Coordinates of C-alpha atoms in Angstrom, one line a residue:
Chain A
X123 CA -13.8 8.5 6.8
X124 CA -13.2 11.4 4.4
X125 CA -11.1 10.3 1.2
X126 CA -9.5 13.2 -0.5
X127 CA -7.3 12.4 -3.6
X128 CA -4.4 14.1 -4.5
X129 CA -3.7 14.6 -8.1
X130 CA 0.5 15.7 -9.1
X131 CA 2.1 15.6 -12.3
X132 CA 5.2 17.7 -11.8
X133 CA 7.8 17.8 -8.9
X134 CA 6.6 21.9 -9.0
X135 CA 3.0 20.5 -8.3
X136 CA 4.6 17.4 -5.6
X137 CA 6.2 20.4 -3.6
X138 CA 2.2 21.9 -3.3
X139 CA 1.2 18.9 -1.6
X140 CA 3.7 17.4 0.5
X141 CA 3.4 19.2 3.1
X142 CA -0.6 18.4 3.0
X143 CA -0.2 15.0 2.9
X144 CA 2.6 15.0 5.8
X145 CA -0.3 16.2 7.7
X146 CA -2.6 14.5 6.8
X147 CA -1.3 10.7 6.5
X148 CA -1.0 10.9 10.4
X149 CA -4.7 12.0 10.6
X150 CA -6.9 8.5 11.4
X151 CA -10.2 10.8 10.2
X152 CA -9.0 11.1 6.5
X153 CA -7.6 8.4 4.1
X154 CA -5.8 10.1 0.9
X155 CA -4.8 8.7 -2.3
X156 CA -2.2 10.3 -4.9
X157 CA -2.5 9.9 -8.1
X158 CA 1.0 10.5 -10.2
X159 CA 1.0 11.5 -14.1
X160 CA 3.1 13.5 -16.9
X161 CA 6.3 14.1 -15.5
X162 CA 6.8 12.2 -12.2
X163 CA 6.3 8.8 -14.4
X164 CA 8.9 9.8 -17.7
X165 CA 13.0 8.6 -16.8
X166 CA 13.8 11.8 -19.1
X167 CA 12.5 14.3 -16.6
X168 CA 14.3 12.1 -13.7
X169 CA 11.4 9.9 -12.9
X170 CA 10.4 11.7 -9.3
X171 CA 7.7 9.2 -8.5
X172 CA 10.8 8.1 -6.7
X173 CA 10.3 11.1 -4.2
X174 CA 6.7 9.6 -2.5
X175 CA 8.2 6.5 -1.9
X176 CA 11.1 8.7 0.2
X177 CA 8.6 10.5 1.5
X178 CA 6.6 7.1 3.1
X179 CA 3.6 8.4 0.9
X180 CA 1.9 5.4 -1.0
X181 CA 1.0 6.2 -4.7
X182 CA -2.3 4.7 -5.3
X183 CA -2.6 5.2 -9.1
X184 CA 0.0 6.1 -11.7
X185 CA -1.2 7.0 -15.4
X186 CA 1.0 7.3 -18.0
X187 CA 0.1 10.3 -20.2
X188 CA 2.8 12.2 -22.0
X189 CA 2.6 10.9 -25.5
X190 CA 6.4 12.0 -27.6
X191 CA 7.3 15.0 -29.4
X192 CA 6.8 18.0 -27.3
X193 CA 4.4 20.0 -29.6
X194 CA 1.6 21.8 -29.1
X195 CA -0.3 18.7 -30.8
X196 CA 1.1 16.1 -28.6
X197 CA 0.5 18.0 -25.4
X198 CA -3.3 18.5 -26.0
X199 CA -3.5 15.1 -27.2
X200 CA -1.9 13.8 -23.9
X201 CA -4.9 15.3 -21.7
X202 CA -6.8 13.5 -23.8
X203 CA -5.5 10.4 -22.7
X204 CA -5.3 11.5 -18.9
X205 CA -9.0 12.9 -19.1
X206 CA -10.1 9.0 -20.3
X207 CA -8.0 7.3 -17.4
X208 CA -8.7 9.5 -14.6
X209 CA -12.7 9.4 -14.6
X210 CA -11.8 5.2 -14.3
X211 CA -9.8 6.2 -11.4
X212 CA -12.8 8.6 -9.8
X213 CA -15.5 5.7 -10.9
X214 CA -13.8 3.1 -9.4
X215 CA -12.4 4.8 -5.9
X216 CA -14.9 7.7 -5.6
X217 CA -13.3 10.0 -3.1
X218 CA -15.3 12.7 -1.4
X219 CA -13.0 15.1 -2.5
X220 CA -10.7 15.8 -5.5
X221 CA -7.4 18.4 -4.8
X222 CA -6.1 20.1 -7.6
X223 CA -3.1 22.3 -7.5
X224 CA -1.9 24.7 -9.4
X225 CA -2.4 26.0 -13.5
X226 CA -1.4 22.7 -15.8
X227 CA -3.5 20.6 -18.0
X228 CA -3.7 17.5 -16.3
X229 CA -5.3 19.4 -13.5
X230 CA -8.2 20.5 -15.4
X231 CA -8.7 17.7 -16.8
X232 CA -9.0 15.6 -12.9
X233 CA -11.4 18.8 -12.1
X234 CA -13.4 18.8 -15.5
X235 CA -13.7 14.5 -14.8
X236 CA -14.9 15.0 -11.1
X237 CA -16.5 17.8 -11.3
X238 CA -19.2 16.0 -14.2
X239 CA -19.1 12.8 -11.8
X240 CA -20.7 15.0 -8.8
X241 CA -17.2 14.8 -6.9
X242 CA -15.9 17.7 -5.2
X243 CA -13.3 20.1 -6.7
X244 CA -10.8 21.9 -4.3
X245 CA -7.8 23.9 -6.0
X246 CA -4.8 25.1 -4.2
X247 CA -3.1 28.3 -5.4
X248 CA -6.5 29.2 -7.0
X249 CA -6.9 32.7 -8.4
X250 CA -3.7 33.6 -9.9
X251 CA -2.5 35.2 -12.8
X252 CA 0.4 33.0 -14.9
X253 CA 1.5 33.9 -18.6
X254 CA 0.7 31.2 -21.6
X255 CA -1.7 28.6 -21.5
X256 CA -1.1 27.5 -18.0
X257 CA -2.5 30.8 -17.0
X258 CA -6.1 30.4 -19.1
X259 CA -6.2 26.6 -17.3
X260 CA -5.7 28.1 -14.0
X261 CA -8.8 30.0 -14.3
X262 CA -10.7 27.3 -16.0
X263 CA -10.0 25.0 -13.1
X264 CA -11.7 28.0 -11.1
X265 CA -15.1 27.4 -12.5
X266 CA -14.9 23.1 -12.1
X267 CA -13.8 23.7 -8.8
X268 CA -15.8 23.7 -5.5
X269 CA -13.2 24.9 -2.9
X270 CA -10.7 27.5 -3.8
X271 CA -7.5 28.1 -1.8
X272 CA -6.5 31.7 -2.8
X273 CA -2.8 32.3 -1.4
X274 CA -3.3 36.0 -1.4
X275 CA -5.4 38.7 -1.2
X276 CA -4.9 39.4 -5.0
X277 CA -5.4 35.5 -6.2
X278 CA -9.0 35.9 -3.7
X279 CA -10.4 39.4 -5.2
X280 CA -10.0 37.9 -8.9
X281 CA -11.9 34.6 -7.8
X282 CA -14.7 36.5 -6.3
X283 CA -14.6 39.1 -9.5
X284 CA -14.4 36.1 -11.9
X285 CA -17.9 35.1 -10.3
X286 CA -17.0 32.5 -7.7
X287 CA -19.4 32.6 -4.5
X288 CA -17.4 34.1 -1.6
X289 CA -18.8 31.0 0.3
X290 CA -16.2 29.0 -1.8
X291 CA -13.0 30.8 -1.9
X292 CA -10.8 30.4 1.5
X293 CA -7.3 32.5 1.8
X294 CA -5.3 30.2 3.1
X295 CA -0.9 31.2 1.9
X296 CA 0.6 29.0 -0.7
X297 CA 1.3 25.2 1.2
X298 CA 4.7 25.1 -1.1
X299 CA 6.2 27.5 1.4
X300 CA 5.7 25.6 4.3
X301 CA 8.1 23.1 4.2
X302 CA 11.0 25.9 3.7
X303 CA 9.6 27.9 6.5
X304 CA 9.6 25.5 9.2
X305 CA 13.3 24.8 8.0
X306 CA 12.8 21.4 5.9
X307 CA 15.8 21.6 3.6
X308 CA 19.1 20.1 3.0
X309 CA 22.4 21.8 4.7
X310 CA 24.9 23.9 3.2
X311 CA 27.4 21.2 3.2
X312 CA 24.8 18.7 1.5
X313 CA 24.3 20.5 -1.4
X314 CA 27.7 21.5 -1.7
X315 CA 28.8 18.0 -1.9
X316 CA 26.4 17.4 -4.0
X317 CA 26.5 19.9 -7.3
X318 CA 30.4 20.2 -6.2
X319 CA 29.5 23.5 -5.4
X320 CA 33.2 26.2 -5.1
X321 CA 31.7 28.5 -2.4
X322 CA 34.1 31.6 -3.4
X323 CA 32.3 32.3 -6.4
X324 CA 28.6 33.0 -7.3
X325 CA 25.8 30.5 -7.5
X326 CA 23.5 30.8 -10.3
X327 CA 20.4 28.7 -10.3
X328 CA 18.6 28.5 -13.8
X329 CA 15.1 27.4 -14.2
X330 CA 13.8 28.2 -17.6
X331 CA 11.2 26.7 -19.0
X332 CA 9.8 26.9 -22.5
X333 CA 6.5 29.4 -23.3
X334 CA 3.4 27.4 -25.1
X335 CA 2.7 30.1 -27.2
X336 CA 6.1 31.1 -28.0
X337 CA 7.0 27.4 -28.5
X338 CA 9.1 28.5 -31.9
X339 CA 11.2 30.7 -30.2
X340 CA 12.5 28.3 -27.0
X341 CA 15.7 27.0 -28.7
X342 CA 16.7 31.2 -29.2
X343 CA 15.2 32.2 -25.9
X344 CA 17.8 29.7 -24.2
X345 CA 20.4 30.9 -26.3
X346 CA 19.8 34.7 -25.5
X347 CA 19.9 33.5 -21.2
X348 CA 23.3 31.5 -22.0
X349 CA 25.0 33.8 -23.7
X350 CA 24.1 36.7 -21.0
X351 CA 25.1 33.8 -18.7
X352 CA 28.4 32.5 -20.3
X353 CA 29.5 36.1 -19.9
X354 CA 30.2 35.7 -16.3
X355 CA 30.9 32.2 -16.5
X356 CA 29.9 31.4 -13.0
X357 CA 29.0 28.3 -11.8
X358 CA 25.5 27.8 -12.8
X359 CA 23.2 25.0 -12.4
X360 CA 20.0 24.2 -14.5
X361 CA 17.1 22.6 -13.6
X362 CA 15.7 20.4 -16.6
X363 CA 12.5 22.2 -17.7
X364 CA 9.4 20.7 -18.0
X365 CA 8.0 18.5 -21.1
X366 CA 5.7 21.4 -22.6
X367 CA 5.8 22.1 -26.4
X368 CA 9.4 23.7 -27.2
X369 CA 11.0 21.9 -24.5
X370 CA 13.4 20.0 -26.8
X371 CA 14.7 22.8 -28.2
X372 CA 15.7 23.8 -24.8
X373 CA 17.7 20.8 -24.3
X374 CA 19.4 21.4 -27.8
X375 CA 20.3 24.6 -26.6
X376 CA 21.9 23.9 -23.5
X377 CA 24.0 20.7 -25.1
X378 CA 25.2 22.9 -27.6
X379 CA 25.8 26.1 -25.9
X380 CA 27.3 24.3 -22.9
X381 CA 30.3 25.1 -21.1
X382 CA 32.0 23.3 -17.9
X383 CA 30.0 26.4 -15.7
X384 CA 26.9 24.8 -17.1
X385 CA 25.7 22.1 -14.4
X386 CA 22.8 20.3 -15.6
X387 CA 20.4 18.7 -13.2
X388 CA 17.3 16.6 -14.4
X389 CA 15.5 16.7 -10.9
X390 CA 16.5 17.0 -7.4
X391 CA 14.2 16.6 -4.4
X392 CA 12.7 19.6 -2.3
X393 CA 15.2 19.8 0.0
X394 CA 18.3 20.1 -2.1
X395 CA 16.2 22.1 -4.3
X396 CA 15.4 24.6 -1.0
X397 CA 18.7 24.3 0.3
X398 CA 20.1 25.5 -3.4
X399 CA 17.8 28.2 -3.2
X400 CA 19.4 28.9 0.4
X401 CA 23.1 29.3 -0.6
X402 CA 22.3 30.7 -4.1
X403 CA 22.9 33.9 -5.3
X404 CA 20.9 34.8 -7.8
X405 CA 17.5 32.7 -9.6
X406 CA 17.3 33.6 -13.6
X407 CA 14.2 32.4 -15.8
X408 CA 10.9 32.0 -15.7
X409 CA 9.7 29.4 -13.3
X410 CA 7.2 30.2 -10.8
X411 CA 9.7 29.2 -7.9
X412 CA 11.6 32.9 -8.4
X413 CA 8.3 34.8 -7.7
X414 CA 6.9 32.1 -5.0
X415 CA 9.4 30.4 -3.0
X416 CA 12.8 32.6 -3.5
X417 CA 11.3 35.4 -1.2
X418 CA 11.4 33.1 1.7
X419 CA 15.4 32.9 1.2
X420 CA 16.1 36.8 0.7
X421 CA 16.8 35.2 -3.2
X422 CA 16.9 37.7 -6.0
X423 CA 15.2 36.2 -9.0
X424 CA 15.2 37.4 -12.4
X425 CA 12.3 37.0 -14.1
X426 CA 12.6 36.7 -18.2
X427 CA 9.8 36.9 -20.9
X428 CA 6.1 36.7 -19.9
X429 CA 5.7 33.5 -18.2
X430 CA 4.8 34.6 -14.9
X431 CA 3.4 38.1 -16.1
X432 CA 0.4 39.8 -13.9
X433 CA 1.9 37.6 -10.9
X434 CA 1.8 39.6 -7.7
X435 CA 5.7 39.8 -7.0
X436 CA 8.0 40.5 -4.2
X437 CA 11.0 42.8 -3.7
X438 CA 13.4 40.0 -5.0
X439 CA 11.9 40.1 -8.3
X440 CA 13.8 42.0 -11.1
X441 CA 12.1 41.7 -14.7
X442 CA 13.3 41.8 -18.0
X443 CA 12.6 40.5 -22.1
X444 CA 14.8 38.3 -23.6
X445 CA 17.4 40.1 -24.9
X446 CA 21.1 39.6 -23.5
X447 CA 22.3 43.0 -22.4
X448 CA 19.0 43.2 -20.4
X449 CA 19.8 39.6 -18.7
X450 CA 23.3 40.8 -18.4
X451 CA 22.8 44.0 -16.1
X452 CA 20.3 42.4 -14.1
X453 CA 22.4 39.9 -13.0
X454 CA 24.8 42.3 -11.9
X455 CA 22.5 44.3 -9.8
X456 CA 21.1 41.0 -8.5
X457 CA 24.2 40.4 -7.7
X458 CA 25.5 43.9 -6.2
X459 CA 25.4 44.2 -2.4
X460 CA 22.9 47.1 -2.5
X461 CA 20.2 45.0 -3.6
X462 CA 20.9 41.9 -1.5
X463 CA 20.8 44.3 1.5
X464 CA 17.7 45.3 -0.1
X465 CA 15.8 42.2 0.3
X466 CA 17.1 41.8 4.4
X467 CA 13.8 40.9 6.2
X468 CA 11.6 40.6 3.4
X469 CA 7.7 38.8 4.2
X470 CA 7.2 36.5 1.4
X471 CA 3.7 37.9 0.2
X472 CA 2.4 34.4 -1.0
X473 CA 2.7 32.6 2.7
X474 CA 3.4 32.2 6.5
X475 CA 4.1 28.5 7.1
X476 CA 1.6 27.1 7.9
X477 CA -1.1 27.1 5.0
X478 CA -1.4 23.4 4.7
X479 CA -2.9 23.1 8.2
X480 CA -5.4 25.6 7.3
X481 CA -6.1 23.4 3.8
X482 CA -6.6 20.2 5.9
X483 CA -8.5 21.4 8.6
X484 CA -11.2 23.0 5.5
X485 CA -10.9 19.9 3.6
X486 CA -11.8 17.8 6.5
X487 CA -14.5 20.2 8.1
X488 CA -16.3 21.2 5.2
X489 CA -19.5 19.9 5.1
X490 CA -20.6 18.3 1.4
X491 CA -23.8 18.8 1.1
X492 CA -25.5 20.6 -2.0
X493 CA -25.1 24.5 -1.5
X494 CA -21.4 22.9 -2.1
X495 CA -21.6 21.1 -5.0
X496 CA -23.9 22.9 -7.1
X497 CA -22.5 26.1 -8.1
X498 CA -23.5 29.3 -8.8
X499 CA -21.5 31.8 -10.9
X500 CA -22.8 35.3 -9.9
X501 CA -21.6 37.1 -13.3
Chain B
X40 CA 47.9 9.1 -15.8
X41 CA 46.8 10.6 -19.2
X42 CA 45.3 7.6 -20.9
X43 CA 46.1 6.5 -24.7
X44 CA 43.4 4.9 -25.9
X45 CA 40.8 7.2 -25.2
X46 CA 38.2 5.0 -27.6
X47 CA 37.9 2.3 -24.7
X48 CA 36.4 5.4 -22.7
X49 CA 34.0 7.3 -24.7
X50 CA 30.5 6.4 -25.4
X51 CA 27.6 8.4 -27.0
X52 CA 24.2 9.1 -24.7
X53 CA 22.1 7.5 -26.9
X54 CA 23.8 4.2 -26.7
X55 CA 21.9 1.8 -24.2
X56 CA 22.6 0.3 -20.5
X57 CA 24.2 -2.8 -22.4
X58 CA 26.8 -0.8 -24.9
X59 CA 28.0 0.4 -21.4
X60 CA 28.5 -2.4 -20.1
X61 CA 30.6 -3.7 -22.7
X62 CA 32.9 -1.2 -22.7
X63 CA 33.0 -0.9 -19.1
X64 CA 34.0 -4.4 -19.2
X65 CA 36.5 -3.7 -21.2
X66 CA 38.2 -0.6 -20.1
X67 CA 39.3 -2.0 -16.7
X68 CA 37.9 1.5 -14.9
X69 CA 34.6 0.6 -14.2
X70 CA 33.1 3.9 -15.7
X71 CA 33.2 5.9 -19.6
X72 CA 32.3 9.0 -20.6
X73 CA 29.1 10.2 -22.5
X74 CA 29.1 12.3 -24.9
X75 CA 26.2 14.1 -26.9
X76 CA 25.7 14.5 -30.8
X77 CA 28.1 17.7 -30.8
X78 CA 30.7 15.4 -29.0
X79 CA 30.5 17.5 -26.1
X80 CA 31.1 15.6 -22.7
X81 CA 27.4 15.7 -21.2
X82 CA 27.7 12.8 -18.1
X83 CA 29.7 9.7 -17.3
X84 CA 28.6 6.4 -16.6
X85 CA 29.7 4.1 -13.9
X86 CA 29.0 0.3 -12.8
X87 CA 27.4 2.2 -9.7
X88 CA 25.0 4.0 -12.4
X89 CA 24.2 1.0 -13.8
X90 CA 23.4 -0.7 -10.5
X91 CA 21.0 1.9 -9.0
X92 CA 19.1 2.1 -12.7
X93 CA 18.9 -2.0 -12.9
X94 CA 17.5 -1.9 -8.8
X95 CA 15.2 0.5 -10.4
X96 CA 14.3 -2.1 -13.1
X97 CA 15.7 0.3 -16.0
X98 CA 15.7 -2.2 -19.0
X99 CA 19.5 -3.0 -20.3
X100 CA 18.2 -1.3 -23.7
X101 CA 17.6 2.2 -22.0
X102 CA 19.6 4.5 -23.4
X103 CA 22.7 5.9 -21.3
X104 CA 21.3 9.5 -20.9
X105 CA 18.3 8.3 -18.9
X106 CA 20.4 6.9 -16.3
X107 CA 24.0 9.2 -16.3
X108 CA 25.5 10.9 -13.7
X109 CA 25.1 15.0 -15.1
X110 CA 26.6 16.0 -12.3
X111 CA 29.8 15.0 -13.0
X112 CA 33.3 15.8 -12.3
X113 CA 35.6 17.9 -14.7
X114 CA 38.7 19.6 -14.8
X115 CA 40.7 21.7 -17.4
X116 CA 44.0 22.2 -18.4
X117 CA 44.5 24.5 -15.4
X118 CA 43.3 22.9 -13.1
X119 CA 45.1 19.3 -13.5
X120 CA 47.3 19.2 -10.7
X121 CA 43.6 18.7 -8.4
X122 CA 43.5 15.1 -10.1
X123 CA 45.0 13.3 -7.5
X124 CA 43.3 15.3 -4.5
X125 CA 40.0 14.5 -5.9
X126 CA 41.1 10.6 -6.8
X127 CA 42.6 10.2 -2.8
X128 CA 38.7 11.7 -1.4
X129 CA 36.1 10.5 -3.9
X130 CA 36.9 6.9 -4.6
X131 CA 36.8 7.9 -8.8
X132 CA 38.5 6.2 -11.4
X133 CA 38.8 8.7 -14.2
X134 CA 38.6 12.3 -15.0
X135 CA 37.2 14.0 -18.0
X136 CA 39.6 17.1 -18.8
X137 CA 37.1 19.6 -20.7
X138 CA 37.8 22.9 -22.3
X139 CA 35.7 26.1 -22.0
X140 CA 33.1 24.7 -24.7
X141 CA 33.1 21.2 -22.9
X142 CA 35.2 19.7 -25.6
X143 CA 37.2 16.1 -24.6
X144 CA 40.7 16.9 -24.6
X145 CA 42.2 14.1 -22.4
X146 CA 40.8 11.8 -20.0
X147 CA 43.4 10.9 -16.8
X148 CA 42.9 7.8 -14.5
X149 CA 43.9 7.1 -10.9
X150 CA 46.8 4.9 -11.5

């Protein structure tokens, strides 16, 4: 039986994945394991381990990693300590295949471990360009990895220009859209409930998280998307962001700039997350859900600062620097009924629904033989 | 009601699972009302808080904002008169009333 291990350490990675391992935990040919770090295991960020359980998906190994602080120190120095516990994990269960998804540290360091223990590397949403570091690890992952799932033809023509063997590199749609598109999100009247939600007024959903190399400046990039924000004084409700270096500052910027508009979430599962994203009106900051998964709900998103720069982009996307008259007219033409009918009808560019069927059926075809795991690059 | 002794209610986010309890024990309402460093309201607490994080073996030294509701339910001087709509539907027992900054200016309970 084929064992393919799953590594997650975010509830941005979990929503990669889930729809994988929905298929594939009803498939007798292929035993999975998941293997939860960073974020999923820390109360702060809302501890969504909780989510697999939910889910009827069995975590096999959970590492702790995040040492304290939030700097750029303590964040390298936590893959440290993930690198060290993971190649234990791979010596002791040695899976046939190792799935990574996406751009963060803990990633490259599962694909850097298997990859020198002669286990094979497959990585979803290969091939993409993403601002700050998470955008150099993407690629790095790219030449550990043995399988690449391109969701487009952009993210495929950089991995086959970056030197990856065209053997290796399948387009296959981004699996994180999959569960939206075959409707698997909460209803209008759950979420409502739920964030107390006044339907006569806007929605604004905030997801900002803070820039690596621009870690200084999180605390006054928050404050600049407030301000612009507490201008209009809608309802608004914020996503925590995630535990990268400047992320406290974040948090001091949203407790002190906070008004009763300001809802603040710490984590919420996929489907209240898609089913906000359903009723919402507009998506401001810099996650990778704007550019990705708003498209499939005729969502505006603005996009602020360079965290997602180079990304291939939809109609939906409007982008603009920090600066708060910038933020400010954006949200009014996101919000203007020209531009919402504008998006009517719009194909999301990164997926049709059903990319993780295309993933399993690879990961359980392929055969593992050499030509696979010894790679050429052809620069 | 608008209460008095708004002390019995109030209790900062980094105080732990146990603190809460204390107070909750002592305020007859079964719930208080965090607030941050800046004394803004941030969450509240209720025994129903506490239940779910001690079910999820939270320790009684974790510190209230790990385990707060965020999502909590506010009103404002204008908006007052909704007290005892919301008390008759959600089964609550108090009511921060914030201003525009999410300042405490009075708290009102169900009786």
């Amino acid at each position: 039986m084929r064992h393919i291990m799953f590594i997650t350490g975010s509830r941005g990675e979990y929503g990669y994945i889930r729809p994988i391992l929905n298929i594939i935990k009803n498939r007798p040919d292929i035993k999975y394991s998941i293997v939860a770090t960073n974020l999923h295991l820390l109360p702060n960020f809302g501890s969504s381990i909780n989510f697999f359980e939910a889910d009827g998906l069995k975590v096999s190994h959970e590492i702790y990693m995040a040492m304290d602080g939030r700097t750029a120190t303590s964040m390298s120095k936590s893959l440290g300590i993930f690198l060290t516990s993971i190649t234990d994990i791979l010596h002791n269960e040695k899976p046939d295949i190792v799935l990574i998804s996406g751009d963060r540290g803990e990633q490259l360091m599962a694909a850097i471990a298997a990859a020198h223990m002669n286990i094979i590397v497959a990585h979803i949403q290969a091939g993409e360009v993403s601002g700050n570091i998470d955008g150099l690890t993407r690629h790095a992952i790219a030449r550990y990895a043995h399988i690449h799932f391109a969701s487009n033809e952009d993210a495929y023509q950089r991995l086959i220009k970056s030197g990856e063997q065209p053997f290796r590199v399948h387009k296959v749609g981004a699996p994180q859209l999959d569960d939206f598109l075959l409707n698997k999100i909460a209803s209008k009247k759950e979420v409502i409930d739920y964030f107390h939600i006044n339907e006569n007024e806007p929605i604004m959903l905030l997801v900002q998280h803070p820039v690596t190399e621009q870690c200084d400046k999180a605390y006054e990039q928050m404050s600049i998307t407030l301000k612009a924000l507490s201008r209009f004084k809608y309802q608004t409700i914020q996503i925590y962001p995630n535990n990268d270096a400047g992320s406290t500052s974040i948090q001091e910027a949203f407790n002190s700039l906070r008004g009763p508009w300001l809802k603040i979430e710490r984590s919420v599962s996929r489907e209240l997350y898609a089913g906000l994203m359903k009723i919402a009106s507009v998506i401001i900051g810099n996650s990778s859900s704007g550019i990705l998964e708003a498209p499939c709900f005729e969502l505006p998103a603005i996009n602020i600062g360079r965290r997602q720069e180079g990304r291939l982009q939809g109609k939906n996307v409007i982008n603009v620097d920090y600066d708060e008259e910038s933020i400010y007219n954006a949200i009014n033409l996101a919000l203007s009924a020209e531009f919402k009918a504008g998006l009517k009808g719009i194909k999301n560019p990164y997926g049709d629904g059903l990319s993780s069927e295309r993933i399993v059926n690879i990961l359980s075809g392929i055969v593992i033989d050499e030509k696979l795991l010894y790679k050429k690059l052809t620069f | 009601m608008v209460i008095q002794d708004k002390e019995k209610f109030l209790i900062d986010e980094e105080n732990t699972i146990e603190t809460a309890l204390f107070k909750i024990e002592n305020n007859n309402h079964r719930c208080l009302i965090v607030l941050n460093a800046n004394k803004k309201v941030v969450g509240t607490i209720s025994d129903g808080d506490i239940r779910k994080a001690l079910l999820k073996h939270r320790l009684l030294s974790t510190p209230i904002k790990e385990v707060m509701n965020n999502n909590f339910i506010w009103l404002n001087k204008d908006s007052i008169d909704k007290a005892k709509e919301i008390f008759n539907n959600l089964h609550i027992f108090i009511i921060p009333i914030i201003d525009d900054k999410n300042n405490l200016e009075e708290i009102i309970d169900c009786y």
